[in-house]
Short mmCIF file of C-alpha atoms (C1' of nucleotides) in Angstrom, two decimals:
data_model
loop_
_atom_site.label_atom_id
_atom_site.label_comp_id
_atom_site.label_asym_id
_atom_site.label_seq_id
_atom_site.Cartn_x
_atom_site.Cartn_y
_atom_site.Cartn_z
CA MET A 1 -177.96 -8.92 -131.49
CA LYS A 2 -174.65 -9.74 -130.02
CA PRO A 3 -174.25 -13.49 -129.50
CA SER A 4 -173.46 -14.78 -126.05
CA ILE A 5 -173.76 -17.90 -123.91
CA PRO A 6 -174.95 -18.19 -120.29
CA LYS A 7 -172.39 -17.64 -117.58
CA GLY A 8 -170.49 -20.68 -116.45
CA THR A 9 -170.99 -22.43 -119.80
CA ARG A 10 -168.51 -22.81 -122.65
CA ASP A 11 -168.22 -23.62 -126.33
CA PHE A 12 -165.69 -26.25 -127.31
CA LEU A 13 -163.50 -25.92 -130.39
CA PRO A 14 -162.55 -29.09 -132.28
CA SER A 15 -159.12 -29.21 -130.65
CA GLN A 16 -160.72 -28.90 -127.23
CA VAL A 17 -163.21 -31.67 -127.93
CA ALA A 18 -160.31 -33.83 -129.10
CA LYS A 19 -158.54 -33.26 -125.80
CA ARG A 20 -161.67 -33.92 -123.81
CA ASN A 21 -162.28 -37.14 -125.71
CA TYR A 22 -158.73 -38.17 -124.93
CA ILE A 23 -159.63 -37.93 -121.23
CA PHE A 24 -162.96 -39.71 -121.72
CA ASP A 25 -161.39 -42.50 -123.75
CA CYS A 26 -158.79 -43.08 -121.08
CA ILE A 27 -161.36 -43.12 -118.29
CA ARG A 28 -163.79 -45.27 -120.27
CA SER A 29 -161.17 -47.84 -121.09
CA VAL A 30 -160.20 -48.21 -117.42
CA PHE A 31 -163.86 -48.48 -116.38
CA GLU A 32 -164.48 -51.21 -118.91
CA THR A 33 -161.39 -53.11 -117.88
CA TYR A 34 -162.90 -53.31 -114.40
CA GLY A 35 -166.19 -54.62 -115.70
CA TYR A 36 -168.38 -51.51 -115.58
CA VAL A 37 -171.02 -50.96 -118.24
CA PRO A 38 -172.35 -47.63 -119.55
CA ILE A 39 -175.81 -46.20 -118.96
CA GLU A 40 -177.41 -42.85 -119.69
CA THR A 41 -180.18 -40.95 -117.93
CA PRO A 42 -182.16 -37.84 -119.00
CA VAL A 43 -180.62 -34.41 -118.48
CA MET A 44 -183.76 -33.44 -116.60
CA GLU A 45 -185.31 -35.26 -113.71
CA ASN A 46 -188.49 -34.62 -111.81
CA LEU A 47 -187.68 -31.97 -109.26
CA ALA A 48 -188.99 -34.23 -106.50
CA THR A 49 -186.25 -36.73 -107.39
CA LEU A 50 -183.55 -34.14 -106.86
CA THR A 51 -184.68 -31.91 -104.00
CA GLY A 52 -183.54 -32.73 -100.50
CA LYS A 53 -180.72 -34.99 -101.68
CA TYR A 54 -177.92 -32.45 -101.53
CA GLY A 55 -178.80 -30.46 -98.41
CA ASP A 56 -180.24 -26.98 -98.31
CA GLU A 57 -177.28 -25.48 -100.17
CA GLY A 58 -177.65 -28.03 -102.91
CA ASP A 59 -181.32 -27.25 -103.35
CA LYS A 60 -180.46 -23.61 -103.96
CA LEU A 61 -178.02 -24.59 -106.69
CA LEU A 62 -180.51 -26.79 -108.56
CA PHE A 63 -181.61 -25.46 -111.93
CA LYS A 64 -185.39 -25.62 -112.11
CA ILE A 65 -187.20 -25.83 -115.42
CA LEU A 66 -190.24 -23.61 -115.79
CA ASN A 67 -193.37 -25.57 -116.70
CA ASN A 68 -194.60 -25.27 -120.25
CA GLY A 69 -197.92 -23.71 -121.03
CA ASP A 70 -199.77 -21.22 -118.88
CA TYR A 71 -197.75 -21.90 -115.77
CA LEU A 72 -199.04 -18.85 -113.94
CA ALA A 73 -202.61 -20.11 -114.09
CA LYS A 74 -201.60 -23.04 -111.91
CA ALA A 75 -199.18 -21.11 -109.72
CA ASP A 76 -199.58 -21.03 -105.97
CA SER A 77 -201.25 -17.63 -105.72
CA GLU A 78 -200.53 -17.35 -102.02
CA ALA A 79 -196.79 -17.87 -102.55
CA LEU A 80 -196.95 -15.46 -105.45
CA SER A 81 -198.51 -12.65 -103.46
CA GLU A 82 -196.07 -13.30 -100.60
CA LYS A 83 -193.23 -13.16 -103.14
CA ASN A 84 -192.01 -16.42 -101.61
CA SER A 85 -189.85 -17.89 -104.39
CA ALA A 86 -189.01 -21.14 -102.62
CA LYS A 87 -192.67 -21.86 -101.99
CA LEU A 88 -193.70 -20.81 -105.49
CA THR A 89 -191.20 -23.11 -107.19
CA LYS A 90 -193.17 -26.28 -106.52
CA SER A 91 -196.21 -24.98 -108.35
CA ILE A 92 -194.45 -23.63 -111.45
CA ALA A 93 -191.52 -26.05 -111.96
CA LYS A 94 -191.94 -29.81 -112.06
CA LYS A 95 -188.57 -30.61 -113.57
CA GLY A 96 -184.94 -29.75 -112.90
CA LEU A 97 -181.53 -30.31 -114.49
CA ARG A 98 -179.55 -33.07 -112.84
CA TYR A 99 -177.05 -31.88 -110.23
CA ASP A 100 -174.91 -35.01 -110.24
CA LEU A 101 -175.06 -38.53 -111.66
CA THR A 102 -175.42 -40.44 -108.40
CA VAL A 103 -178.96 -39.50 -107.42
CA PRO A 104 -180.35 -40.11 -110.93
CA PHE A 105 -178.52 -43.45 -110.79
CA ALA A 106 -180.24 -44.35 -107.52
CA ARG A 107 -183.57 -43.52 -109.17
CA PHE A 108 -182.55 -45.60 -112.18
CA VAL A 109 -181.63 -48.61 -110.03
CA THR A 110 -184.92 -48.44 -108.17
CA MET A 111 -186.97 -48.23 -111.35
CA HIS A 112 -185.11 -50.97 -113.18
CA GLN A 113 -184.28 -53.25 -110.25
CA ASN A 114 -185.96 -56.22 -111.94
CA ASP A 115 -183.90 -55.81 -115.10
CA LEU A 116 -180.54 -55.61 -113.33
CA SER A 117 -178.27 -58.29 -111.89
CA PHE A 118 -176.58 -57.38 -108.64
CA PRO A 119 -173.93 -56.39 -107.94
CA PHE A 120 -174.59 -53.95 -110.76
CA LYS A 121 -171.54 -52.06 -111.98
CA ARG A 122 -172.22 -49.06 -114.15
CA TYR A 123 -170.38 -46.04 -115.47
CA GLN A 124 -171.86 -42.84 -116.80
CA ILE A 125 -170.21 -39.89 -118.58
CA GLN A 126 -172.65 -37.01 -118.92
CA GLN A 127 -173.06 -33.34 -118.10
CA VAL A 128 -174.43 -32.01 -114.84
CA TRP A 129 -175.54 -28.47 -113.94
CA ARG A 130 -175.13 -26.40 -110.82
CA GLY A 131 -176.19 -22.79 -110.32
CA ASP A 132 -172.95 -21.92 -108.59
CA ARG A 133 -171.07 -18.67 -109.04
CA PRO A 134 -168.43 -19.48 -111.65
CA GLN A 135 -164.70 -19.39 -110.99
CA LYS A 136 -161.68 -21.06 -112.50
CA GLY A 137 -162.39 -24.79 -112.61
CA ARG A 138 -165.95 -24.15 -111.47
CA TYR A 139 -168.62 -24.09 -114.13
CA GLN A 140 -172.40 -24.20 -114.22
CA GLU A 141 -172.27 -26.96 -116.82
CA PHE A 142 -169.64 -29.67 -116.66
CA TYR A 143 -169.06 -33.35 -117.32
CA GLN A 144 -168.82 -35.91 -114.60
CA CYS A 145 -167.54 -39.42 -115.12
CA ASP A 146 -169.07 -41.67 -112.50
CA VAL A 147 -168.44 -45.31 -111.65
CA ASP A 148 -170.65 -46.97 -109.10
CA VAL A 149 -171.44 -50.45 -107.96
CA VAL A 150 -174.68 -51.19 -106.14
CA GLY A 151 -175.98 -54.32 -104.46
CA SER A 152 -172.92 -55.28 -102.44
CA ASP A 153 -171.36 -53.98 -99.26
CA SER A 154 -168.02 -55.66 -99.85
CA LEU A 155 -165.09 -53.37 -99.06
CA MET A 156 -163.42 -54.97 -102.07
CA TYR A 157 -165.19 -52.35 -104.14
CA GLU A 158 -163.80 -49.45 -102.17
CA ALA A 159 -160.34 -50.80 -102.94
CA GLU A 160 -161.29 -51.40 -106.57
CA LEU A 161 -162.50 -47.83 -107.03
CA VAL A 162 -159.38 -46.36 -105.48
CA LYS A 163 -157.38 -48.54 -107.83
CA ILE A 164 -159.43 -47.15 -110.72
CA TYR A 165 -158.47 -43.63 -109.61
CA ASP A 166 -154.87 -44.76 -109.47
CA ASP A 167 -155.00 -46.29 -112.95
CA VAL A 168 -156.68 -43.30 -114.58
CA PHE A 169 -154.41 -40.66 -113.09
CA THR A 170 -151.37 -42.76 -113.86
CA ALA A 171 -152.49 -43.09 -117.49
CA LEU A 172 -153.15 -39.35 -117.75
CA ARG A 173 -149.82 -38.64 -116.01
CA ILE A 174 -151.46 -36.42 -113.38
CA PRO A 175 -149.71 -36.71 -110.01
CA ALA A 176 -152.61 -37.34 -107.63
CA THR A 177 -153.21 -37.71 -103.94
CA ILE A 178 -156.18 -39.90 -103.09
CA LYS A 179 -157.53 -39.04 -99.67
CA VAL A 180 -159.55 -41.61 -97.79
CA ASN A 181 -161.71 -41.39 -94.70
CA ASN A 182 -164.85 -42.98 -93.33
CA ARG A 183 -168.02 -41.25 -92.32
CA LYS A 184 -168.39 -43.67 -89.40
CA VAL A 185 -165.05 -42.46 -88.06
CA LEU A 186 -166.34 -38.91 -88.14
CA TYR A 187 -169.53 -40.04 -86.48
CA GLY A 188 -167.38 -41.80 -83.90
CA ILE A 189 -165.68 -38.52 -83.09
CA ALA A 190 -169.06 -36.88 -82.61
CA GLU A 191 -170.26 -39.77 -80.51
CA ALA A 192 -167.16 -39.85 -78.33
CA ALA A 193 -167.37 -36.09 -77.88
CA GLY A 194 -171.06 -36.32 -77.05
CA VAL A 195 -172.23 -34.14 -79.94
CA GLU A 196 -174.00 -36.76 -82.10
CA GLU A 197 -176.87 -34.39 -82.80
CA LYS A 198 -174.41 -31.88 -84.29
CA PHE A 199 -172.66 -34.49 -86.45
CA MET A 200 -173.27 -32.78 -89.81
CA SER A 201 -172.37 -29.37 -88.50
CA MET A 202 -169.22 -30.73 -86.91
CA THR A 203 -168.02 -32.46 -90.07
CA MET A 204 -168.42 -29.26 -92.08
CA ALA A 205 -166.15 -27.45 -89.64
CA ILE A 206 -163.61 -30.30 -89.61
CA ASP A 207 -163.53 -30.34 -93.40
CA LYS A 208 -161.96 -26.89 -93.35
CA LEU A 209 -158.89 -27.99 -91.38
CA ASP A 210 -156.57 -27.61 -94.41
CA LYS A 211 -157.86 -24.17 -95.12
CA ILE A 212 -158.35 -22.45 -91.78
CA GLY A 213 -156.08 -24.48 -89.49
CA GLN A 214 -156.64 -25.89 -86.01
CA ASP A 215 -157.53 -22.61 -84.33
CA GLY A 216 -159.95 -21.77 -87.10
CA VAL A 217 -161.72 -25.12 -86.80
CA THR A 218 -161.89 -24.84 -83.00
CA GLU A 219 -163.46 -21.43 -83.35
CA GLU A 220 -165.91 -22.62 -85.97
CA LEU A 221 -166.90 -25.62 -83.84
CA MET A 222 -167.75 -23.30 -80.99
CA GLN A 223 -169.72 -21.03 -83.30
CA ARG A 224 -171.72 -24.09 -84.19
CA GLY A 225 -172.72 -24.54 -80.53
CA ILE A 226 -170.07 -27.02 -79.41
CA THR A 227 -168.53 -26.39 -75.98
CA THR A 228 -164.85 -25.61 -75.51
CA GLU A 229 -164.23 -28.97 -73.81
CA GLN A 230 -165.97 -30.85 -76.60
CA ALA A 231 -164.10 -28.88 -79.26
CA ASP A 232 -160.77 -29.60 -77.56
CA PHE A 233 -161.64 -33.27 -77.42
CA ILE A 234 -162.51 -33.26 -81.13
CA MET A 235 -159.30 -31.47 -82.05
CA SER A 236 -157.16 -33.88 -80.03
CA THR A 237 -158.86 -36.83 -81.72
CA LEU A 238 -158.10 -35.34 -85.13
CA LYS A 239 -154.38 -35.46 -84.30
CA ILE A 240 -154.41 -39.23 -83.97
CA ASP A 241 -153.04 -40.48 -87.25
CA ASN A 242 -152.97 -44.25 -86.91
CA LEU A 243 -155.91 -46.58 -86.95
CA ASN A 244 -154.96 -48.61 -83.86
CA ASP A 245 -154.82 -45.57 -81.58
CA LEU A 246 -158.06 -44.30 -83.04
CA PHE A 247 -159.69 -47.65 -82.36
CA GLU A 248 -158.70 -47.24 -78.71
CA ALA A 249 -160.01 -43.68 -78.63
CA PHE A 250 -163.36 -44.97 -79.88
CA SER A 251 -163.87 -47.35 -76.93
CA ALA A 252 -167.10 -45.48 -76.20
CA SER A 253 -168.23 -45.41 -79.83
CA PRO A 254 -169.22 -48.65 -81.55
CA THR A 255 -169.84 -46.74 -84.77
CA GLY A 256 -166.35 -45.22 -84.69
CA GLN A 257 -164.80 -48.64 -84.15
CA HIS A 258 -166.87 -50.04 -86.98
CA GLY A 259 -165.49 -47.28 -89.22
CA ILE A 260 -161.94 -48.22 -88.28
CA GLN A 261 -162.72 -51.86 -89.06
CA GLU A 262 -163.94 -50.85 -92.50
CA LEU A 263 -160.79 -48.85 -93.18
CA ARG A 264 -158.65 -51.81 -92.13
CA GLU A 265 -160.55 -54.14 -94.41
CA PHE A 266 -160.27 -51.65 -97.27
CA HIS A 267 -156.51 -51.48 -96.76
CA ASN A 268 -156.24 -55.25 -96.66
CA TYR A 269 -157.64 -55.39 -100.15
CA LEU A 270 -155.71 -52.42 -101.43
CA ASP A 271 -152.40 -53.74 -100.06
CA ARG A 272 -152.72 -56.68 -102.43
CA THR A 273 -152.39 -54.47 -105.46
CA GLU A 274 -149.73 -52.07 -106.74
CA THR A 275 -150.50 -48.36 -106.76
CA ASN A 276 -148.55 -45.43 -108.21
CA ASN A 277 -150.22 -42.48 -106.54
CA ASN A 278 -150.19 -41.32 -102.96
CA ILE A 279 -153.08 -42.86 -101.01
CA GLN A 280 -153.58 -41.12 -97.72
CA PHE A 281 -155.82 -41.55 -94.70
CA ASP A 282 -157.13 -38.08 -93.85
CA ILE A 283 -159.32 -37.90 -90.79
CA SER A 284 -160.37 -34.36 -91.60
CA LEU A 285 -161.85 -35.31 -94.97
CA ALA A 286 -165.61 -34.93 -94.61
CA ARG A 287 -167.33 -34.17 -97.94
CA GLY A 288 -170.58 -32.31 -98.00
CA LEU A 289 -172.98 -34.55 -99.85
CA THR A 290 -175.27 -35.82 -97.17
CA TYR A 291 -175.84 -39.31 -98.45
CA TYR A 292 -172.42 -40.83 -97.75
CA THR A 293 -172.36 -43.36 -94.91
CA GLY A 294 -169.07 -45.29 -95.07
CA CYS A 295 -165.72 -44.79 -96.79
CA ILE A 296 -165.30 -41.44 -98.54
CA PHE A 297 -162.72 -40.37 -101.12
CA GLU A 298 -161.37 -37.21 -102.60
CA VAL A 299 -158.62 -36.68 -105.16
CA ILE A 300 -156.43 -33.61 -105.37
CA THR A 301 -153.31 -32.72 -107.28
CA ASP A 302 -150.91 -30.44 -105.45
CA LYS A 303 -149.44 -29.13 -108.71
CA VAL A 304 -152.50 -27.04 -109.52
CA ASN A 305 -154.72 -25.06 -107.19
CA ILE A 306 -158.09 -26.04 -108.56
CA GLY A 307 -159.88 -27.91 -105.75
CA SER A 308 -160.67 -31.58 -105.96
CA ILE A 309 -160.60 -33.43 -109.28
CA GLY A 310 -162.59 -36.38 -108.02
CA GLY A 311 -164.63 -37.56 -105.09
CA GLY A 312 -166.99 -40.26 -103.93
CA GLY A 313 -167.89 -42.73 -101.28
CA ARG A 314 -170.21 -45.38 -99.92
CA TYR A 315 -173.90 -44.66 -99.56
CA ALA A 316 -175.68 -47.44 -97.70
CA ASP A 317 -179.16 -46.19 -98.25
CA LEU A 318 -179.49 -43.92 -101.25
CA THR A 319 -182.21 -45.93 -102.99
CA SER A 320 -184.41 -46.12 -99.90
CA SER A 321 -185.80 -42.65 -100.55
CA PHE A 322 -187.13 -44.13 -103.81
CA GLY A 323 -188.57 -47.11 -101.98
CA LEU A 324 -185.82 -49.68 -102.51
CA LYS A 325 -184.30 -50.68 -99.18
CA GLY A 326 -181.18 -52.60 -98.27
CA VAL A 327 -179.20 -51.83 -101.41
CA SER A 328 -175.76 -50.50 -100.60
CA GLY A 329 -173.70 -48.67 -103.18
CA VAL A 330 -170.29 -47.15 -103.55
CA GLY A 331 -168.95 -44.97 -106.30
CA VAL A 332 -166.53 -42.29 -107.33
CA SER A 333 -166.65 -39.41 -109.74
CA PHE A 334 -164.06 -37.81 -112.00
CA GLY A 335 -164.36 -34.08 -112.69
CA ALA A 336 -163.57 -34.00 -116.39
CA ALA A 337 -163.47 -30.22 -116.75
CA ARG A 338 -161.02 -29.80 -113.91
CA ILE A 339 -158.90 -32.70 -115.11
CA TYR A 340 -158.82 -30.93 -118.47
CA ASP A 341 -157.72 -27.67 -116.87
CA VAL A 342 -155.02 -29.43 -114.86
CA MET A 343 -153.69 -31.23 -117.93
CA GLU A 344 -153.70 -28.02 -119.91
CA GLU A 345 -151.78 -26.21 -117.20
CA LEU A 346 -149.24 -29.01 -116.80
CA ASP A 347 -149.04 -29.49 -120.58
CA LEU A 348 -149.87 -33.19 -120.37
CA PHE A 349 -151.85 -33.63 -123.58
CA PRO A 350 -150.07 -35.59 -126.32
CA SER A 351 -149.42 -33.39 -129.34
CA ASP A 352 -151.00 -35.64 -131.97
CA ILE A 353 -154.52 -35.99 -130.59
CA SER A 354 -156.19 -33.25 -132.62
CA GLN A 355 -155.15 -34.74 -135.95
CA THR A 356 -158.21 -35.52 -138.01
CA ILE A 357 -157.04 -36.75 -141.41
CA SER A 358 -153.88 -38.52 -142.60
CA VAL A 359 -153.62 -36.93 -146.01
CA LEU A 360 -154.91 -33.89 -147.88
CA LEU A 361 -155.22 -34.06 -151.65
CA ILE A 362 -154.32 -30.98 -153.68
CA ALA A 363 -155.26 -30.50 -157.33
CA PHE A 364 -154.08 -27.84 -159.78
CA ASP A 365 -156.93 -27.32 -162.21
CA GLU A 366 -160.50 -28.36 -162.90
CA MET A 367 -159.52 -31.54 -164.73
CA THR A 368 -157.12 -32.84 -162.10
CA HIS A 369 -159.55 -31.82 -159.35
CA GLY A 370 -162.11 -34.22 -160.78
CA HIS A 371 -159.51 -36.94 -160.99
CA ALA A 372 -158.33 -36.21 -157.46
CA PHE A 373 -161.89 -36.74 -156.27
CA SER A 374 -161.83 -40.29 -157.61
CA VAL A 375 -158.44 -40.91 -155.96
CA LEU A 376 -159.95 -39.56 -152.75
CA SER A 377 -162.83 -42.04 -152.98
CA GLU A 378 -160.45 -44.89 -153.38
CA LEU A 379 -158.37 -43.87 -150.36
CA ARG A 380 -161.51 -43.48 -148.27
CA ALA A 381 -162.81 -46.86 -149.43
CA ASN A 382 -159.61 -48.26 -147.96
CA GLY A 383 -160.26 -46.63 -144.62
CA ILE A 384 -157.68 -43.88 -145.01
CA LYS A 385 -158.82 -40.64 -143.38
CA SER A 386 -158.47 -38.16 -146.19
CA ASP A 387 -159.83 -35.02 -147.78
CA LEU A 388 -159.52 -32.95 -150.95
CA TYR A 389 -159.25 -29.18 -150.99
CA PRO A 390 -162.61 -28.10 -152.45
CA SER A 391 -161.21 -26.13 -155.37
CA PRO A 392 -158.02 -26.07 -157.45
CA ALA A 393 -156.92 -22.87 -155.74
CA LYS A 394 -153.41 -21.52 -155.72
CA MET A 395 -150.94 -23.97 -154.32
CA LYS A 396 -149.78 -21.62 -151.68
CA LYS A 397 -153.30 -21.32 -150.37
CA GLN A 398 -153.86 -25.07 -150.39
CA MET A 399 -150.51 -25.80 -148.76
CA LYS A 400 -151.20 -23.22 -146.11
CA TYR A 401 -154.52 -24.87 -145.33
CA ALA A 402 -152.75 -28.23 -145.05
CA ASN A 403 -150.28 -26.65 -142.68
CA ASP A 404 -153.00 -25.01 -140.60
CA ILE A 405 -154.89 -28.24 -140.01
CA SER A 406 -151.54 -30.00 -139.32
CA VAL A 407 -152.16 -32.87 -141.69
CA PRO A 408 -149.08 -35.13 -141.82
CA TYR A 409 -149.15 -35.76 -145.60
CA VAL A 410 -150.19 -33.90 -148.73
CA LEU A 411 -150.85 -35.70 -152.01
CA LEU A 412 -150.28 -33.59 -155.11
CA VAL A 413 -152.51 -34.40 -158.07
CA GLY A 414 -151.42 -32.60 -161.25
CA SER A 415 -151.61 -33.47 -164.92
CA GLU A 416 -148.22 -35.17 -164.83
CA GLU A 417 -149.31 -37.38 -161.90
CA MET A 418 -152.59 -38.13 -163.59
CA GLU A 419 -150.88 -39.37 -166.75
CA THR A 420 -148.17 -41.46 -165.13
CA GLY A 421 -150.22 -42.74 -162.16
CA GLN A 422 -147.33 -41.74 -159.90
CA TYR A 423 -148.48 -39.24 -157.30
CA SER A 424 -146.28 -36.90 -155.30
CA LEU A 425 -146.65 -37.54 -151.59
CA LYS A 426 -145.22 -34.82 -149.40
CA ASP A 427 -144.32 -35.41 -145.76
CA MET A 428 -145.27 -32.13 -144.09
CA ASN A 429 -142.98 -32.64 -141.12
CA THR A 430 -139.77 -33.32 -143.02
CA GLY A 431 -140.68 -31.54 -146.25
CA GLU A 432 -139.60 -34.60 -148.23
CA GLN A 433 -141.55 -35.54 -151.32
CA LYS A 434 -141.62 -38.85 -153.22
CA LYS A 435 -143.69 -40.39 -156.00
CA TYR A 436 -145.88 -43.43 -155.38
CA SER A 437 -148.58 -45.40 -157.15
CA ILE A 438 -152.00 -45.43 -155.49
CA GLU A 439 -151.38 -48.98 -154.25
CA ASP A 440 -148.15 -47.89 -152.55
CA ILE A 441 -149.85 -44.87 -151.03
CA LYS A 442 -152.44 -47.13 -149.46
CA THR A 443 -149.72 -49.08 -147.67
CA VAL A 444 -147.70 -45.99 -146.70
CA LEU A 445 -150.74 -44.33 -145.14
CA ALA A 446 -152.43 -47.44 -143.76
"C1'" G B 1 -176.52 -16.34 -102.41
"C1'" U B 2 -172.60 -12.32 -99.86
"C1'" G B 3 -168.24 -9.06 -100.71
"C1'" G B 4 -164.71 -7.63 -104.28
"C1'" U B 5 -162.62 -7.66 -109.41
"C1'" U B 6 -162.45 -7.50 -114.84
"C1'" G B 7 -164.16 -6.02 -119.91
"C1'" U B 8 -160.40 -1.55 -125.69
"C1'" A B 9 -159.07 -5.24 -133.06
"C1'" G B 10 -159.52 -12.55 -133.90
"C1'" C B 11 -155.65 -13.00 -129.40
"C1'" U B 12 -152.37 -10.56 -125.59
"C1'" C B 13 -152.35 -5.77 -124.02
"C1'" A B 14 -151.03 0.12 -124.26
"C1'" G B 15 -154.10 4.51 -124.14
"C1'" U B 16 -151.34 10.91 -119.75
"C1'" U B 17 -155.48 15.47 -114.87
"C1'" G B 18 -161.77 14.06 -119.32
"C1'" G B 19 -159.75 17.29 -125.17
"C1'" U B 20 -158.90 16.37 -132.78
"C1'" U B 21 -159.09 10.86 -136.75
"C1'" A B 22 -158.20 5.09 -130.27
"C1'" G B 23 -152.51 2.42 -130.89
"C1'" A B 24 -148.73 -1.87 -130.65
"C1'" G B 25 -147.24 -6.98 -131.03
"C1'" C B 26 -149.05 -11.49 -132.69
"C1'" G B 27 -152.73 -13.47 -135.94
"C1'" C B 28 -155.63 -12.67 -140.57
"C1'" C B 29 -155.89 -11.19 -146.01
"C1'" G B 30 -152.99 -9.83 -150.52
"C1'" G B 31 -148.20 -9.52 -153.08
"C1'" A B 32 -142.74 -10.81 -153.79
"C1'" U B 33 -143.24 -16.67 -155.70
"C1'" U B 34 -148.85 -18.99 -162.24
"C1'" G B 35 -146.36 -26.80 -159.19
"C1'" U B 36 -145.00 -26.30 -152.86
"C1'" G B 37 -146.71 -24.77 -146.28
"C1'" G B 38 -144.14 -23.78 -141.68
"C1'" U B 39 -138.67 -18.72 -142.45
"C1'" U B 40 -138.01 -13.57 -144.62
"C1'" C B 41 -139.54 -8.84 -146.98
"C1'" C B 42 -143.51 -5.36 -148.73
"C1'" G B 43 -148.61 -3.85 -148.56
"C1'" G B 44 -153.77 -4.11 -146.63
"C1'" A B 45 -158.21 -4.94 -143.90
"C1'" G B 46 -160.14 -5.08 -139.16
"C1'" G B 47 -162.78 -1.43 -133.21
"C1'" U B 48 -170.82 1.03 -131.48
"C1'" C B 49 -163.85 0.99 -126.30
"C1'" G B 50 -169.24 -5.37 -122.87
"C1'" U B 51 -174.41 -3.12 -122.91
"C1'" C B 52 -177.95 0.68 -121.45
"C1'" G B 53 -178.49 5.26 -119.09
"C1'" G B 54 -176.38 9.74 -116.61
"C1'" U B 55 -172.71 14.01 -115.66
"C1'" U B 56 -170.10 17.41 -119.15
"C1'" C B 57 -169.24 22.21 -124.32
"C1'" G B 58 -166.71 17.39 -124.83
"C1'" A B 59 -166.41 10.44 -122.04
"C1'" G B 60 -162.44 4.67 -123.81
"C1'" A B 61 -161.45 7.50 -119.13
"C1'" C B 62 -166.10 10.09 -114.27
"C1'" C B 63 -171.13 8.22 -111.98
"C1'" G B 64 -175.33 4.47 -111.90
"C1'" A B 65 -177.57 0.00 -113.54
"C1'" U B 66 -176.92 -4.52 -116.03
"C1'" C B 67 -174.27 -8.67 -118.31
"C1'" U B 68 -169.64 -11.22 -118.24
"C1'" U B 69 -164.70 -12.76 -116.19
"C1'" C B 70 -161.74 -13.85 -112.26
"C1'" C B 71 -160.99 -13.81 -106.68
"C1'" A B 72 -162.53 -14.57 -101.44
"C1'" C B 73 -166.73 -16.70 -98.78
"C1'" C B 74 -170.62 -20.62 -99.14
"C1'" C B 75 -170.41 -25.10 -101.30
"C1'" C B 76 -168.15 -28.35 -104.62
"C1'" A B 77 -166.04 -31.59 -109.71
#
RNA sequence: GUGGUUGUAGCUCAGUUGGUUAGAGCGCCGGAUUGUGGUUCCGGAGGUCGUCGGUUCGAGACCGAUCUUCCACCCCA
C-alpha cells in the first residue's frame, strides 16, 4: 500500500524538530523565569470533560474515540435507526482527544486541588487536536504552549502574562502586536445597548470588525436580531478609543465600568515594566471560547497573514463545572506551529540549530577504523558530541557525508596518525587542517 | 461542516484540439580524483501521471467518485 498520514497532520524531519525545539526552549525558559512549573495531562480525556466547553462549533470539532470492544452492542439503537450521529456519539464514544490545554487543566486543578498550593502557576507544552478543515497555519494536530495561573484574581497576572508574550516574541525576534480587551467591556456594550441576552451573538459579530468593516458588522448585528438603533449605538460605542470616555458611556452598565476598572489596573501594573512590542487596546477583540470572563488577549504579527499566533484571557469560573467554585484563573497560549511558520517565512531561525555533532571521525582501512572507534569512545567520554563513519569507505564518500550533515570538524584517522598520535583535524568551514594530539583535540572541541 | 482549488521523478515545474517510448532544472548515484567535502566536467538510475471507476480504437489530458493540498466561509493557534 501507499503510505500516507491523516489530513492536517505532519511528519517532522530532524531539522524541523530542531527548529521546533528552539521555539520550545525559548518559551520554556521564559516561563520558568516567571516561576511557572510544567505539568502534563493525557492526550485523551473523558468526552464529558470536553463537551460543552467550547460552544456548539467546538463540539463538532472534537475528535471522539470509538469505544473498544463490541461497541455496537451497547449503542443507542434508537439513535442508530434514526441515523442521528450526534445522539449516537454518547453511546459509542466515551473518550475524546483534547481540544486545548485549558479545559484539561481546569479538570486537573479540580482533581488535585489538595496537592496544589495557590496561586498555582503551571505551564504545559503538548499537542491538541481539532477536526477543522486544514489550511496554511491550520492543522488538525498542533502544539500549544500554555501558561496559566489559578487561585488569584490579581490583575498583576494579566500584566505578567502580557510581559511573557513580550519577552518570548522579543527573544524569537517576531514583531508582534498584543491586543487586549475585556469581556466585561463587551458585556457593558450589550448592557448599555439593551441586548444583554444577545451578548454572545453580538461579540461574534463585533469580532469581525477587522475583516468585514463597520457596515459589515452593522449588517451582521441586524441579522442576529438586533435593531437598527441598537446596532448604531453599538457601532458608535466601538469608536470610543479611550478608557475614560468609555467609562462615561457605561454610566448605565456597572459591568462595563468594572471592565474599564480592570483594564486600568492592568495598565498600572504593565506601565511599571518595559515592553518591546506593540500593546494595543482593541475594543473589537472578542475571542470565541465561551469561558473567558475578564481580560482577553490575542497576538498577531502583521508581517505574515496567518491569523493569531497566541491568545488567552481570564476565566473566573472554569473549574466550577467540575465542582470547584471560586477559583479564578488567567492564562495565555502560544501557537507553536504558527510561530514556526512565521519564523520560517521571515527567516528568523539561527543557522546553527540543527547541528548534532561537533566532529566526525573518518578512517581509511579496517585497522584504523578499529583504532578510530577507541578514539571516538574517548571523545565521547569527555562529553564531546561525536561520531565515526561506520565503514572505512572512500574518502570522498565520507567527506561528502560530513558535508551533508554540516558537521563543523572532521578528524582523519589514518595509519600515519595512528603511529604518531597526531590526528588531522579539518575545519569544514575554512577547509584548514592541522595536527593535534587527542588531549589538544579535547580542548579545541570542548 | 459549506463552496471552490490542487495533485506528473526525491524537489520545483513543462507536457499542444485526446494520438508512438511522458520531459527539463535542481537533487541523487557512479566516474574524472586509491588520503580530502562544498566548485567544474562526463556518465547513469529514477515515473502505476494521487487512487478507483467510466467515455473512447486510443486518456497524463475528458467525465464521475474518493483521498490530499491550498483558498474563502465557519471557527480558531
